[in-house]
Amino acid sequence: SYSGTITVTATGGSGSFTYQWVKEPYEEGEAASLSGTTTATVSVSASLGAGQESVGRVRCEVRDSDGRTATISQAYSFTDLS
């Protein structure tokens, strides 16, 4: 099993922030799962067999207490080299 974390840091805005992470559509060998999708840090993990790869993107929407939003997208890649 392969895993990693991606963290966003929100600054400015008003009050507290809420977070929502989602996987963006991707077709090539995308087998990863997410956990912690409503926190500033999301965990991405994938179970791969020998020589397999999982490639994709996650997107986080950050919203402040006034309803203003910012969105960031980040790529990930896991490859079993055995």
Short mmCIF file of N, CA, C and O in Angstrom, two decimals:
data_model
loop_
_atom_site.label_atom_id
_atom_site.label_comp_id
_atom_site.label_asym_id
_atom_site.label_seq_id
_atom_site.Cartn_x
_atom_site.Cartn_y
_atom_site.Cartn_z
N SER A 1 0.85 -1.18 0.00
CA SER A 1 0.00 0.00 0.00
C SER A 1 0.89 1.25 0.00
O SER A 1 1.91 1.30 0.67
N TYR A 2 0.52 2.22 -0.76
CA TYR A 2 1.26 3.47 -0.88
C TYR A 2 0.39 4.60 -0.37
O TYR A 2 -0.83 4.59 -0.57
N SER A 3 1.00 5.59 0.29
CA SER A 3 0.20 6.70 0.80
C SER A 3 1.04 7.96 0.89
O SER A 3 2.27 7.92 0.90
N GLY A 4 0.33 9.08 0.95
CA GLY A 4 0.96 10.37 1.12
C GLY A 4 -0.07 11.36 1.60
O GLY A 4 -1.27 11.06 1.63
N THR A 5 0.37 12.52 2.03
CA THR A 5 -0.54 13.56 2.49
C THR A 5 -0.31 14.84 1.70
O THR A 5 0.79 15.10 1.23
N ILE A 6 -1.38 15.61 1.56
CA ILE A 6 -1.34 16.93 0.92
C ILE A 6 -2.02 17.88 1.89
O ILE A 6 -3.11 17.62 2.38
N THR A 7 -1.35 19.01 2.18
CA THR A 7 -1.88 19.98 3.14
C THR A 7 -2.02 21.35 2.48
O THR A 7 -1.14 21.76 1.72
N VAL A 8 -3.13 22.03 2.77
CA VAL A 8 -3.28 23.42 2.34
C VAL A 8 -3.25 24.31 3.58
O VAL A 8 -3.66 23.90 4.67
N THR A 9 -2.75 25.53 3.43
CA THR A 9 -2.75 26.51 4.51
C THR A 9 -3.55 27.72 4.05
O THR A 9 -3.20 28.35 3.04
N ALA A 10 -4.63 28.01 4.76
CA ALA A 10 -5.48 29.15 4.41
C ALA A 10 -5.10 30.35 5.27
O ALA A 10 -4.93 30.22 6.48
N THR A 11 -4.96 31.51 4.64
CA THR A 11 -4.67 32.75 5.36
C THR A 11 -5.61 33.84 4.84
O THR A 11 -6.14 33.73 3.73
N GLY A 12 -5.77 34.88 5.63
CA GLY A 12 -6.68 35.96 5.24
C GLY A 12 -8.12 35.53 5.44
O GLY A 12 -8.41 34.61 6.21
N GLY A 13 -9.02 36.15 4.74
CA GLY A 13 -10.43 35.77 4.88
C GLY A 13 -10.99 36.15 6.23
O GLY A 13 -10.35 36.84 7.02
N SER A 14 -12.19 35.68 6.51
CA SER A 14 -12.88 35.99 7.76
C SER A 14 -13.21 34.73 8.54
O SER A 14 -13.69 33.75 7.97
N GLY A 15 -12.98 34.78 9.84
CA GLY A 15 -13.38 33.69 10.73
C GLY A 15 -12.66 32.40 10.45
O GLY A 15 -11.51 32.38 10.01
N SER A 16 -13.36 31.30 10.67
CA SER A 16 -12.75 29.98 10.49
C SER A 16 -12.95 29.50 9.05
O SER A 16 -13.74 30.04 8.29
N PHE A 17 -12.20 28.46 8.69
CA PHE A 17 -12.24 27.92 7.34
C PHE A 17 -12.83 26.51 7.36
O PHE A 17 -12.65 25.77 8.32
N THR A 18 -13.51 26.15 6.27
CA THR A 18 -13.94 24.77 6.06
C THR A 18 -13.23 24.27 4.81
O THR A 18 -12.86 25.05 3.92
N TYR A 19 -13.04 22.95 4.74
CA TYR A 19 -12.29 22.33 3.66
C TYR A 19 -13.11 21.20 3.06
O TYR A 19 -13.79 20.47 3.77
N GLN A 20 -13.02 21.04 1.72
CA GLN A 20 -13.65 19.90 1.06
C GLN A 20 -12.73 19.42 -0.06
O GLN A 20 -12.49 20.13 -1.03
N TRP A 21 -12.19 18.21 0.13
CA TRP A 21 -11.31 17.59 -0.86
C TRP A 21 -12.10 16.60 -1.71
O TRP A 21 -12.93 15.86 -1.19
N VAL A 22 -11.82 16.57 -3.01
CA VAL A 22 -12.42 15.58 -3.91
C VAL A 22 -11.35 15.13 -4.91
O VAL A 22 -10.42 15.86 -5.21
N LYS A 23 -11.51 13.91 -5.43
CA LYS A 23 -10.65 13.45 -6.51
C LYS A 23 -11.19 14.04 -7.80
O LYS A 23 -12.39 14.04 -8.03
N GLU A 24 -10.30 14.55 -8.64
CA GLU A 24 -10.71 15.04 -9.95
C GLU A 24 -10.73 13.84 -10.90
O GLU A 24 -9.94 12.91 -10.75
N PRO A 25 -11.62 13.86 -11.86
CA PRO A 25 -11.68 12.74 -12.81
C PRO A 25 -10.34 12.53 -13.51
O PRO A 25 -9.70 13.49 -13.95
N TYR A 26 -9.91 11.29 -13.55
CA TYR A 26 -8.67 10.93 -14.21
C TYR A 26 -8.80 9.49 -14.64
O TYR A 26 -9.34 8.68 -13.91
N GLU A 27 -8.31 9.14 -15.80
CA GLU A 27 -8.59 7.81 -16.34
C GLU A 27 -7.47 6.80 -16.21
O GLU A 27 -7.71 5.63 -16.08
N GLU A 28 -6.21 7.22 -16.24
CA GLU A 28 -5.09 6.29 -16.34
C GLU A 28 -4.76 5.64 -15.00
O GLU A 28 -4.10 6.22 -14.16
N GLY A 29 -5.23 4.43 -14.75
CA GLY A 29 -4.84 3.66 -13.59
C GLY A 29 -5.18 4.29 -12.25
O GLY A 29 -4.50 4.07 -11.27
N GLU A 30 -6.22 5.08 -12.18
CA GLU A 30 -6.58 5.80 -10.96
C GLU A 30 -7.24 4.85 -9.97
O GLU A 30 -8.36 4.43 -10.17
N ALA A 31 -6.51 4.49 -8.91
CA ALA A 31 -7.02 3.53 -7.94
C ALA A 31 -6.89 4.05 -6.52
O ALA A 31 -6.99 3.30 -5.57
N ALA A 32 -6.66 5.33 -6.35
CA ALA A 32 -6.40 5.88 -5.02
C ALA A 32 -7.69 6.20 -4.29
O ALA A 32 -8.73 6.41 -4.88
N SER A 33 -7.58 6.25 -2.95
CA SER A 33 -8.70 6.66 -2.12
C SER A 33 -8.25 7.81 -1.21
O SER A 33 -7.06 8.00 -0.98
N LEU A 34 -9.23 8.58 -0.72
CA LEU A 34 -8.95 9.74 0.13
C LEU A 34 -9.51 9.53 1.52
O LEU A 34 -10.55 8.91 1.69
N SER A 35 -8.83 10.10 2.53
CA SER A 35 -9.40 10.18 3.88
C SER A 35 -9.03 11.54 4.46
O SER A 35 -8.03 12.14 4.07
N GLY A 36 -9.86 12.06 5.36
CA GLY A 36 -9.66 13.39 5.92
C GLY A 36 -10.15 14.47 4.99
O GLY A 36 -9.55 15.54 4.91
N THR A 37 -11.24 14.22 4.28
CA THR A 37 -11.67 15.12 3.20
C THR A 37 -12.28 16.43 3.69
O THR A 37 -12.58 17.29 2.88
N THR A 38 -12.46 16.61 4.99
CA THR A 38 -13.00 17.89 5.49
C THR A 38 -12.01 18.58 6.43
O THR A 38 -12.39 19.39 7.26
N THR A 39 -10.72 18.26 6.28
CA THR A 39 -9.67 18.87 7.09
C THR A 39 -8.66 19.55 6.16
O THR A 39 -8.72 19.39 4.94
N ALA A 40 -7.70 20.29 6.72
CA ALA A 40 -6.69 20.96 5.91
C ALA A 40 -5.71 19.98 5.28
O ALA A 40 -5.04 20.30 4.31
N THR A 41 -5.61 18.76 5.82
CA THR A 41 -4.70 17.74 5.30
C THR A 41 -5.51 16.52 4.86
O THR A 41 -6.30 16.00 5.63
N VAL A 42 -5.29 16.10 3.63
CA VAL A 42 -5.96 14.90 3.11
C VAL A 42 -4.90 13.82 2.93
O VAL A 42 -3.75 14.10 2.59
N SER A 43 -5.29 12.57 3.19
CA SER A 43 -4.43 11.42 2.95
C SER A 43 -4.88 10.75 1.67
O SER A 43 -6.08 10.52 1.47
N VAL A 44 -3.91 10.44 0.81
CA VAL A 44 -4.18 9.75 -0.44
C VAL A 44 -3.48 8.40 -0.35
O VAL A 44 -2.30 8.34 0.01
N SER A 45 -4.18 7.31 -0.64
CA SER A 45 -3.56 5.99 -0.58
C SER A 45 -4.02 5.13 -1.74
O SER A 45 -5.08 5.34 -2.31
N ALA A 46 -3.18 4.15 -2.07
CA ALA A 46 -3.49 3.22 -3.16
C ALA A 46 -2.84 1.88 -2.88
O ALA A 46 -1.73 1.82 -2.36
N SER A 47 -3.54 0.81 -3.20
CA SER A 47 -2.99 -0.54 -3.14
C SER A 47 -2.66 -0.94 -4.57
O SER A 47 -3.54 -0.96 -5.43
N LEU A 48 -1.40 -1.25 -4.81
CA LEU A 48 -0.95 -1.54 -6.16
C LEU A 48 -0.25 -2.89 -6.20
O LEU A 48 0.42 -3.28 -5.26
N GLY A 49 -0.38 -3.57 -7.33
CA GLY A 49 0.37 -4.79 -7.57
C GLY A 49 1.70 -4.44 -8.24
O GLY A 49 1.95 -3.28 -8.59
N ALA A 50 2.52 -5.43 -8.44
CA ALA A 50 3.84 -5.22 -9.05
C ALA A 50 3.72 -4.51 -10.39
O ALA A 50 2.93 -4.89 -11.24
N GLY A 51 4.46 -3.42 -10.52
CA GLY A 51 4.50 -2.68 -11.77
C GLY A 51 3.30 -1.78 -12.03
O GLY A 51 3.26 -1.12 -13.06
N GLN A 52 2.33 -1.74 -11.13
CA GLN A 52 1.15 -0.90 -11.34
C GLN A 52 1.41 0.54 -10.92
O GLN A 52 2.32 0.82 -10.14
N GLU A 53 0.56 1.45 -11.44
CA GLU A 53 0.69 2.86 -11.15
C GLU A 53 -0.69 3.46 -10.89
O GLU A 53 -1.69 3.02 -11.46
N SER A 54 -0.75 4.44 -10.01
CA SER A 54 -1.97 5.22 -9.80
C SER A 54 -1.60 6.69 -9.92
O SER A 54 -0.74 7.18 -9.19
N VAL A 55 -2.23 7.38 -10.85
CA VAL A 55 -1.93 8.78 -11.14
C VAL A 55 -3.25 9.54 -11.11
O VAL A 55 -4.25 9.07 -11.64
N GLY A 56 -3.28 10.71 -10.50
CA GLY A 56 -4.50 11.50 -10.49
C GLY A 56 -4.28 12.87 -9.90
O GLY A 56 -3.16 13.32 -9.70
N ARG A 57 -5.40 13.54 -9.60
CA ARG A 57 -5.37 14.88 -9.01
C ARG A 57 -6.44 14.96 -7.94
O ARG A 57 -7.48 14.31 -8.03
N VAL A 58 -6.17 15.75 -6.92
CA VAL A 58 -7.17 16.08 -5.91
C VAL A 58 -7.37 17.59 -5.92
O VAL A 58 -6.48 18.35 -6.29
N ARG A 59 -8.57 18.01 -5.55
CA ARG A 59 -8.91 19.43 -5.50
C ARG A 59 -9.46 19.74 -4.12
O ARG A 59 -10.22 18.97 -3.56
N CYS A 60 -9.05 20.88 -3.56
CA CYS A 60 -9.56 21.32 -2.26
C CYS A 60 -10.23 22.68 -2.42
O CYS A 60 -9.65 23.61 -2.97
N GLU A 61 -11.47 22.75 -1.94
CA GLU A 61 -12.17 24.03 -1.87
C GLU A 61 -12.14 24.49 -0.42
O GLU A 61 -12.57 23.77 0.47
N VAL A 62 -11.61 25.69 -0.20
CA VAL A 62 -11.54 26.28 1.14
C VAL A 62 -12.55 27.42 1.18
O VAL A 62 -12.59 28.26 0.28
N ARG A 63 -13.38 27.43 2.22
CA ARG A 63 -14.42 28.46 2.36
C ARG A 63 -14.27 29.14 3.71
O ARG A 63 -14.10 28.48 4.73
N ASP A 64 -14.34 30.49 3.71
CA ASP A 64 -14.28 31.21 4.99
C ASP A 64 -15.70 31.43 5.52
O ASP A 64 -16.68 31.06 4.88
N SER A 65 -15.82 32.02 6.71
CA SER A 65 -17.13 32.17 7.34
C SER A 65 -18.04 33.16 6.60
O SER A 65 -19.25 33.16 6.81
N ASP A 66 -17.49 33.98 5.69
CA ASP A 66 -18.31 34.88 4.87
C ASP A 66 -18.73 34.24 3.55
O ASP A 66 -19.37 34.87 2.73
N GLY A 67 -18.33 32.99 3.34
CA GLY A 67 -18.71 32.28 2.12
C GLY A 67 -17.77 32.45 0.94
O GLY A 67 -18.04 31.94 -0.14
N ARG A 68 -16.68 33.18 1.13
CA ARG A 68 -15.70 33.31 0.05
C ARG A 68 -14.92 32.01 -0.09
O ARG A 68 -14.59 31.38 0.90
N THR A 69 -14.65 31.62 -1.35
CA THR A 69 -13.97 30.35 -1.58
C THR A 69 -12.67 30.53 -2.37
O THR A 69 -12.51 31.48 -3.13
N ALA A 70 -11.77 29.60 -2.16
CA ALA A 70 -10.55 29.46 -2.95
C ALA A 70 -10.39 27.98 -3.24
O ALA A 70 -10.76 27.14 -2.41
N THR A 71 -9.87 27.65 -4.40
CA THR A 71 -9.71 26.25 -4.80
C THR A 71 -8.27 26.02 -5.25
O THR A 71 -7.68 26.86 -5.93
N ILE A 72 -7.73 24.86 -4.85
CA ILE A 72 -6.39 24.46 -5.29
C ILE A 72 -6.46 23.03 -5.78
O ILE A 72 -7.25 22.22 -5.27
N SER A 73 -5.66 22.71 -6.78
CA SER A 73 -5.61 21.36 -7.34
C SER A 73 -4.17 20.87 -7.27
O SER A 73 -3.24 21.63 -7.50
N GLN A 74 -4.00 19.58 -6.93
CA GLN A 74 -2.65 19.02 -6.77
C GLN A 74 -2.61 17.62 -7.39
O GLN A 74 -3.51 16.82 -7.16
N ALA A 75 -1.56 17.34 -8.13
CA ALA A 75 -1.38 16.02 -8.72
C ALA A 75 -0.72 15.07 -7.73
O ALA A 75 -0.01 15.49 -6.82
N TYR A 76 -0.96 13.76 -7.92
CA TYR A 76 -0.25 12.73 -7.16
C TYR A 76 0.06 11.57 -8.09
O TYR A 76 -0.58 11.40 -9.14
N SER A 77 1.05 10.78 -7.72
CA SER A 77 1.43 9.61 -8.50
C SER A 77 2.06 8.58 -7.57
O SER A 77 2.95 8.91 -6.79
N PHE A 78 1.59 7.34 -7.65
CA PHE A 78 2.19 6.22 -6.94
C PHE A 78 2.59 5.17 -7.97
O PHE A 78 1.80 4.87 -8.87
N THR A 79 3.79 4.61 -7.84
CA THR A 79 4.24 3.57 -8.77
C THR A 79 4.93 2.47 -7.97
O THR A 79 5.81 2.75 -7.16
N ASP A 80 4.51 1.23 -8.20
CA ASP A 80 5.19 0.08 -7.59
C ASP A 80 6.34 -0.30 -8.52
O ASP A 80 6.12 -0.68 -9.67
N LEU A 81 7.56 -0.19 -8.03
CA LEU A 81 8.74 -0.42 -8.86
C LEU A 81 9.26 -1.85 -8.77
O LEU A 81 10.31 -2.17 -9.34
N SER A 82 8.52 -2.73 -8.07
CA SER A 82 9.02 -4.11 -7.95
C SER A 82 8.74 -4.93 -9.18
O SER A 82 8.01 -4.57 -10.05
#
